[in-house]
Coordinates of C-alpha atoms and ligand atoms in Angstrom, one line a residue:
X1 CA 5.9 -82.2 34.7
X2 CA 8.3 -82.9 37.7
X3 CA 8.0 -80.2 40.3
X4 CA 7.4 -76.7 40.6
X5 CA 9.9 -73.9 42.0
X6 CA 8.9 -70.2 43.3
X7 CA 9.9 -67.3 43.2
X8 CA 10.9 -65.1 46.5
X9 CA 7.5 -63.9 47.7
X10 CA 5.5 -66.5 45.5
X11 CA 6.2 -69.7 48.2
X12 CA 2.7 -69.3 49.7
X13 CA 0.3 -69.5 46.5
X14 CA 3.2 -72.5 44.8
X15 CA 2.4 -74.5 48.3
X16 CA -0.9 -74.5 47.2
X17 CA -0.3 -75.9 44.2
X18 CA 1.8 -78.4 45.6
X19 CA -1.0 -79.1 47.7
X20 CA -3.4 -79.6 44.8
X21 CA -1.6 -80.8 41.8
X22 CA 1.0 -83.4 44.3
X23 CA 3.8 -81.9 42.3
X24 CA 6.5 -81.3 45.1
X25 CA 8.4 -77.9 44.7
X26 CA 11.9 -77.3 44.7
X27 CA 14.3 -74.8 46.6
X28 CA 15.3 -71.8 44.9
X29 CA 16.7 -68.8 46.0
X30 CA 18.1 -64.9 45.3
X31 CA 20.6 -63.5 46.2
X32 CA 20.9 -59.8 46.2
X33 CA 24.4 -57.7 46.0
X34 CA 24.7 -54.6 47.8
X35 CA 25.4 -53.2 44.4
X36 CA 21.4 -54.6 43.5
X37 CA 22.6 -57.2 41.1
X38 CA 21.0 -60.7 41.8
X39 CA 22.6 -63.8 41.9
X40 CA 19.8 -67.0 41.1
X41 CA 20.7 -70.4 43.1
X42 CA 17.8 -73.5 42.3
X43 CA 18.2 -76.8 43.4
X44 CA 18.2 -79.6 40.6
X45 CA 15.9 -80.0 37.9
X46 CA 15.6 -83.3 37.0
X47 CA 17.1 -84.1 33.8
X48 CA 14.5 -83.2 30.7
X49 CA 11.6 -82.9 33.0
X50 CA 8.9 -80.4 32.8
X51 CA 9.0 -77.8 35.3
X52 CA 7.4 -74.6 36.6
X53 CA 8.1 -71.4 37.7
X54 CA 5.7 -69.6 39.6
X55 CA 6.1 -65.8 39.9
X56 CA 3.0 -63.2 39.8
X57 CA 4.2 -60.3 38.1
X58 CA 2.4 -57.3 40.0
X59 CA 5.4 -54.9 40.8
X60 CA 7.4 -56.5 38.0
X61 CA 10.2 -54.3 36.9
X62 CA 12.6 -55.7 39.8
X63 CA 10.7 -59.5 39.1
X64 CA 11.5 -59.8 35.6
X65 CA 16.0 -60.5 35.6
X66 CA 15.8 -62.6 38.3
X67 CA 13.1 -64.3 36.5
X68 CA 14.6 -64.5 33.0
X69 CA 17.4 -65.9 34.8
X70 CA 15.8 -68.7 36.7
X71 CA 14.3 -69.8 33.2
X72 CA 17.9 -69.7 31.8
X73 CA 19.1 -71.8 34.4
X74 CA 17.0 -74.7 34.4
X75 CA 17.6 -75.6 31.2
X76 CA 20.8 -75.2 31.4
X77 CA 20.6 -77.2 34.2
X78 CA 18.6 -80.0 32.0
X79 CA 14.9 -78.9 32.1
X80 CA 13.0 -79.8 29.5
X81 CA 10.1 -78.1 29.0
X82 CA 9.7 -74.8 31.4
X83 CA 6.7 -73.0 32.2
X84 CA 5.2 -70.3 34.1
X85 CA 2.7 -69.5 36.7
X86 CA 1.8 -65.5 36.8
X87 CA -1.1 -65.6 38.5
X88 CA -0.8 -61.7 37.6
X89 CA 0.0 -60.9 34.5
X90 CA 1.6 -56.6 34.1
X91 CA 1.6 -54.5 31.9
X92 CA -1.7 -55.7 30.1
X93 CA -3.4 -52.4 30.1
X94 CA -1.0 -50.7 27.6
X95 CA -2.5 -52.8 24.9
X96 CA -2.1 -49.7 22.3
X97 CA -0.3 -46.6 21.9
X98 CA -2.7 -44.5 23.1
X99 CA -0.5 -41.3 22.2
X100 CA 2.8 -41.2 20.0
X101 CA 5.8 -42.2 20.8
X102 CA 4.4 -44.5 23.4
X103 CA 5.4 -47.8 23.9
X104 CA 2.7 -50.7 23.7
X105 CA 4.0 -52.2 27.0
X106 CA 1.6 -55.8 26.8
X107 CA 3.2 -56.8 23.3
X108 CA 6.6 -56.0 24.3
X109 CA 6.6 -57.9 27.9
X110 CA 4.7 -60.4 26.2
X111 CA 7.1 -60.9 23.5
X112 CA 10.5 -60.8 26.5
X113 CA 9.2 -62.9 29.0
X114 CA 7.2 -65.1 26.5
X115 CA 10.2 -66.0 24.6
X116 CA 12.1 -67.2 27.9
X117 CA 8.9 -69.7 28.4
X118 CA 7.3 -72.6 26.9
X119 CA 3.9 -72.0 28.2
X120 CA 2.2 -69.7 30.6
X121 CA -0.6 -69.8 33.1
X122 CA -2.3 -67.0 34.2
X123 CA -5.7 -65.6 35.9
X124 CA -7.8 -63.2 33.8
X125 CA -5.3 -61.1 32.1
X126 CA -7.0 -57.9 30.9
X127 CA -7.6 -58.6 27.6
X128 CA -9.5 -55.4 26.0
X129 CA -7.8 -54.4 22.8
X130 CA -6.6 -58.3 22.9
X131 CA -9.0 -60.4 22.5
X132 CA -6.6 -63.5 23.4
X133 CA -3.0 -63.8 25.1
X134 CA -1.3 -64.7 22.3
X135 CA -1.9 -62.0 20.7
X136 CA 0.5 -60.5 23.4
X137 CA 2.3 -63.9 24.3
X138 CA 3.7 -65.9 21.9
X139 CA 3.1 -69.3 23.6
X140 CA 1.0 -71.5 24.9
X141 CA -1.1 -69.6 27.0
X142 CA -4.2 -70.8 29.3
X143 CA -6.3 -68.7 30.8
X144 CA -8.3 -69.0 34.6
X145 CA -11.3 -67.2 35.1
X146 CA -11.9 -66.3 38.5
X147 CA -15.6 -65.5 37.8
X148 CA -17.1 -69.3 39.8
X149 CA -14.6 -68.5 42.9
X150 CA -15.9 -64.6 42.5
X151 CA -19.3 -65.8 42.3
X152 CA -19.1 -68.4 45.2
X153 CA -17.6 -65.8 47.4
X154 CA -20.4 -62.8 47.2
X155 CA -23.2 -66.2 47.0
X156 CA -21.6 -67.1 51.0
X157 CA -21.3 -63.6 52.3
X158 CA -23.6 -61.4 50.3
X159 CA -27.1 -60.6 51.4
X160 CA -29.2 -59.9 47.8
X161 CA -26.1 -58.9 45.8
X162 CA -26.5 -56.1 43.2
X163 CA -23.4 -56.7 40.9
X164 CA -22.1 -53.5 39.2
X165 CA -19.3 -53.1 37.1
X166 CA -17.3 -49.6 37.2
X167 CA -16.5 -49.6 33.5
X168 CA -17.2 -50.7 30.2
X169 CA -14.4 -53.1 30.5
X170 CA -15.4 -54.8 33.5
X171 CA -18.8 -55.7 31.6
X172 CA -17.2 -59.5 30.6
X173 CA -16.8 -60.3 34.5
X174 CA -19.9 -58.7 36.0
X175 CA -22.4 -60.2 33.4
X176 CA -20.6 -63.7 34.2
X177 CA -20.9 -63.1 38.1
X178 CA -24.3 -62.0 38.0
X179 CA -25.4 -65.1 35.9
X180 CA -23.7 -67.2 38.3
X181 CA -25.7 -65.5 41.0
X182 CA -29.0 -64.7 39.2
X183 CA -28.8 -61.6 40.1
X184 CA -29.2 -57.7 38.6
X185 CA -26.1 -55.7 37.1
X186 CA -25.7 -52.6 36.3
X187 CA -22.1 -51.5 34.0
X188 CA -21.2 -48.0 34.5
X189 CA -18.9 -45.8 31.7
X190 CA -15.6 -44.8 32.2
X191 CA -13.3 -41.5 31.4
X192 CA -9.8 -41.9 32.5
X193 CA -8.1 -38.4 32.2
X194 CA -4.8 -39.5 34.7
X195 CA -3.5 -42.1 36.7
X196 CA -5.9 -40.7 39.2
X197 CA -8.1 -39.0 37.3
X198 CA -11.4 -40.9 36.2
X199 CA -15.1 -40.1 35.7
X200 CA -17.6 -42.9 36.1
X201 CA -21.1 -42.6 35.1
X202 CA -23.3 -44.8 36.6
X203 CA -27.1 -45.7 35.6
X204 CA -29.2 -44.6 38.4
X205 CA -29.2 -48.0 40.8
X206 CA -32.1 -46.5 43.0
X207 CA -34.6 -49.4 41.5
X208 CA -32.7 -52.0 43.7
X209 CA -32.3 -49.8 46.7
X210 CA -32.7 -53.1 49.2
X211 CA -29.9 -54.6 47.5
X212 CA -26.1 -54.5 48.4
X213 CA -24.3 -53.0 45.7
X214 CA -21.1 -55.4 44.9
X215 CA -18.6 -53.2 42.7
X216 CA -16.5 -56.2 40.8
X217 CA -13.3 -55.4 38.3
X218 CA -10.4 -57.2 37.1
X219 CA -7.7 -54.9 38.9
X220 CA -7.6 -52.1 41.5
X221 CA -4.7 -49.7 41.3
X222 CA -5.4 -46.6 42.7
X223 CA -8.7 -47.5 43.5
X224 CA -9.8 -44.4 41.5
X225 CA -12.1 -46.4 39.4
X226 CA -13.8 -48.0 42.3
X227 CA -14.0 -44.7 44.0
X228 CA -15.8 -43.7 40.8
X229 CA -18.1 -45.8 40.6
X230 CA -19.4 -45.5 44.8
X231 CA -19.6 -42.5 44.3
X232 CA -21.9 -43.1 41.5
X233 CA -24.4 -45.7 43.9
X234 CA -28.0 -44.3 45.2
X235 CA -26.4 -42.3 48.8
X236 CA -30.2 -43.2 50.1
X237 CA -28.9 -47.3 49.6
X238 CA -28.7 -48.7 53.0
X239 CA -26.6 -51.5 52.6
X240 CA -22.4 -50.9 52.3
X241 CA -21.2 -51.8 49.3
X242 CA -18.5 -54.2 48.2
X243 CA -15.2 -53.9 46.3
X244 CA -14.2 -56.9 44.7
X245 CA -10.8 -57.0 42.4
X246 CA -9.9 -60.3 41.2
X247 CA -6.1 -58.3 41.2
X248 CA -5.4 -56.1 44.0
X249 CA -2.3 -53.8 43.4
X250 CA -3.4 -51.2 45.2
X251 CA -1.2 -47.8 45.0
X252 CA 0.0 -47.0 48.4
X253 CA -3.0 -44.7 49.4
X254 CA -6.0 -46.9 47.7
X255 CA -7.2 -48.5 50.4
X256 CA -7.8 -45.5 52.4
X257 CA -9.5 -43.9 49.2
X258 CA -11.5 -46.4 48.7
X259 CA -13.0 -46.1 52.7
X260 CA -13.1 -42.4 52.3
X261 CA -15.5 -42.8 49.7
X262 CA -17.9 -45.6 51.4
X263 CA -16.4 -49.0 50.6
X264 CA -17.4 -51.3 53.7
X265 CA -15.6 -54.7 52.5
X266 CA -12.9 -54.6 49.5
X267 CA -12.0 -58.5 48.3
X268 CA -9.5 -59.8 46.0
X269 CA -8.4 -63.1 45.0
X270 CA -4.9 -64.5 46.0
X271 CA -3.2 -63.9 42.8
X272 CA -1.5 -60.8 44.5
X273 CA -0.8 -61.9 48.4
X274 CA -2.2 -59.5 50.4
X275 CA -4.6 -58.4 53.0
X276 CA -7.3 -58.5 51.4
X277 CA -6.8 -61.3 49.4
X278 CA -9.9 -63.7 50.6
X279 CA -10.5 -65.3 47.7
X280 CA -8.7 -68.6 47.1
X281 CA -7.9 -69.2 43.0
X282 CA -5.4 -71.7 43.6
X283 CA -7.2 -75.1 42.5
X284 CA -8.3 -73.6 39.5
X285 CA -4.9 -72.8 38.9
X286 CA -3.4 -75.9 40.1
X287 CA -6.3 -77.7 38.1
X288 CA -5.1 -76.1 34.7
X289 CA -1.2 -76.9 35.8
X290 CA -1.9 -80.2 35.8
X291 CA -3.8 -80.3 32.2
X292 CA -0.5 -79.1 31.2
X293 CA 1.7 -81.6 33.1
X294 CA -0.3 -84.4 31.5
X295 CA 0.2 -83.1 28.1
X296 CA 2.0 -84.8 25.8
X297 CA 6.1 -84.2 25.5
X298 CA 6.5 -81.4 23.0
X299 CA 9.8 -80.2 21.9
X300 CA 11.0 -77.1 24.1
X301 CA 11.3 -73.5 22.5
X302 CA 14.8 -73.4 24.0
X303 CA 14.1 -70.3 25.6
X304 CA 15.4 -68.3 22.7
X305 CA 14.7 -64.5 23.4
X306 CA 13.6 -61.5 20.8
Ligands
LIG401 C1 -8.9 -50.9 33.4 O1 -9.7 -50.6 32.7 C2 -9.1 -51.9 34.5 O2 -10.1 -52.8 34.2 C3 -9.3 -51.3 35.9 O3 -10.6 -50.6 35.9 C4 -8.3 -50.3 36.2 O4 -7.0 -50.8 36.0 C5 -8.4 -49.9 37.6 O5 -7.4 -48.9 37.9 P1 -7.5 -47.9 39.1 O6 -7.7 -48.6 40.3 O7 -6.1 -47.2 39.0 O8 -8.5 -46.9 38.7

C-alpha cells in the first residue's frame, strides 16, 4: 500500500496512522455547493498502488456520497487496490427487521459501501445477530478489538474495578475486560421499548460494595442504556462509577443524562473524535493496516456497486 488519504474531520485519527504504519497521507478535499452537492478534489494516487481511505462513519448519512465518490476517483485516477478505515462502523444495530416493512439497515450499507471497497478496517462493529462482518460486508473485513486498550485504561486509572455490562449484548466485551483485569463482572438485561426508552435489570452488585463499578458497552447513543444500568448499581456504593463506550455518539443531551443519573467519568476510545475520547485505538488499527499493506497484490473488485 502507498499512502493513506482522509476524509474531512478524519485528519487527526489518519495522522496517527501515518505515525504508526510510516505510510505518508495524501491531500484530499470537499468542496461543498451552496446548493449541498459536494465536489471531491484528491491529490494523486500513485499509479496501481494500494491505498486507503479513512472515514468513521458515525453521523453517516451526509459521509457516505462524498465517500463513494472518493473511492470512485482513485481508481479512476489509477489506484489499485482501495480500502477503508471506519473506525465506526453505522448502522450495525439494525441487523434484522425487527417489525415489517422495516429495512435491515447493516446488510444494506454493508452491501453499498462494501461494494465501492476492496477491504475494510474497522473497530468492534456490533455484531449481535451477525456473528461476522461479512455477513453484512461483502469483503475483506478485519476486525480491532478494543478490549487490551479498554483494559489498560481502567488497569491505570481504576481503583479495584467492578466491570458491569448494561446488557446482554455487552457480555462479549465485559467478560474480556474483566479477564484482562482479573476482576468481578456483573451483565445486566436489557428491554428497549424506544429510542429512549430502556429497562435494565441489574443483579444486585451490593457484594462488591468497596469496588468502583466500571459500566463498559460497545456504543452510547442516548446514553439511555448506561443511565439504565447506574441506576441499577447499589445507591449505598461509595465509589462513582464509570462509563466506558468503545463508540461515543452520544445524542445531543447524553452526556448531561448520563451526570444526572451519577456517572462521575464517561470514556471512549478515539474512533469517534470527541471529548471524551481518552482512549487511544490507533496502533491497533494502524498495526492491522499494515498486515494489509503487506499482503500480497490481489486483483481489485473494481469497485463495482449493487
Ligand atoms: C445495543 O445493544 C448497543 O450495544 C448499545 O447498548 C446501545 O446502542 C446503546 O444505545 P443508547 O445509548 O441509545 O441506549
Amino acid at each position: 500500500m502507498s499512502c493513506l488519504y482522509a476524509m474531512p474531520g478524519n485528519e487527526a485519527f489518519a495522522d496517527r496512522l501515518v505515525r504508526h504504519t510510516g505510510l505518508p497521507r495524501r491531500e484530499l478535499r470537499v468542496h461543498r455547493f451552496p446548493d449541498g452537492e459536494s465536489l471531491v478534489r484528491v491529490e494523486l494516487p500513485p499509479a496501481h498502488e494500494d491505498v486507503a481511505l479513512v472515514c468513521t462513519l458515525d453521523n453517516p448519512d451526509g459521509k457516505v456520497v462524498p465517500l463513494l465518490m472518493t473511492a470512485a476517483t482513485l481508481r479512476e485516477l489509477g489506484a489499485a487496490r482501495v480500502g477503508l478505515v471506519a473506525p465506526y462502523l453505522a448502522y450495525m444495530r439494525q441487523d434484522t427487521r425487527f417489525h415489517p416493512g422495516e429495512a435491515v439497515s447493516a446488510r444494506i450499507f454493508g452491501r453499498l459501501l462494501g461494494g465501492a471497497f476492496d477491504w475494510l478496517v474497522t473497530v468492534d462493529p456490533h455484531l449481535h445477530r451477525y456473528h461476522t462482518l461479512d455477513q453484512a460486508w461483502p469483503l475483506d473485513g478485519r476486525v480491532v478489538h478494543a478490549a487490551a486498550q479498554v483494559a489498560a485504561w481502567i488497569g491505570a486509572h481504576v481503583d479495584a474495578p467492578l466491570i458491569v455490562g448494561p446488557d446482554g449484548e455487552s457480555d462479549q466485551w465485559v467478560r474480556d475486560v474483566a479477564t484482562r483485569l482479573g476482576a468481578p463482572f456483573v451483565v445486566a438485561r436489557k428491554a428497549r421499548h424506544g429510542d429512549r426508552d430502556v429497562d435494565v435489570t441489574l443483579a444486585d452488585t451490593a457484594p462488591w460494595k468497596g469496588r468502583t463499578p466500571v459500566l463498559v458497552d460497545d456504543i452510547i447513543s442516548s446514553g439511555r442504556t448506561m443511565v439504565g444500568a447506574l441506576q441499577g448499581l447499589d445507591p449505598a456504593g461509595s465509589r462513582a462509577p464509570v462509563c466506558i463506550g468503545v463508540h461515543g455518539i452520544f445524542a445531543p443531551d447524553a452526556l448531561a443524562q448520563l451526570a444526572a443519573a451519577g456517572a462521575g467519568r464517561i470514556v471512549t476510545c478515539n474512533t469517534i473524535d470527541n471529548a471524551t475520547a481518552l482512549i487511544d485505538i490507533s496502533a491497533d488499527v494502524a498495526a492491522t493496516v499494515a498486515e494489509l499493506a503487506r499482503a500480497p497484490h490481489h486483483e481489485s473488485r473494481g469497485g463495482n456497486l449493487p
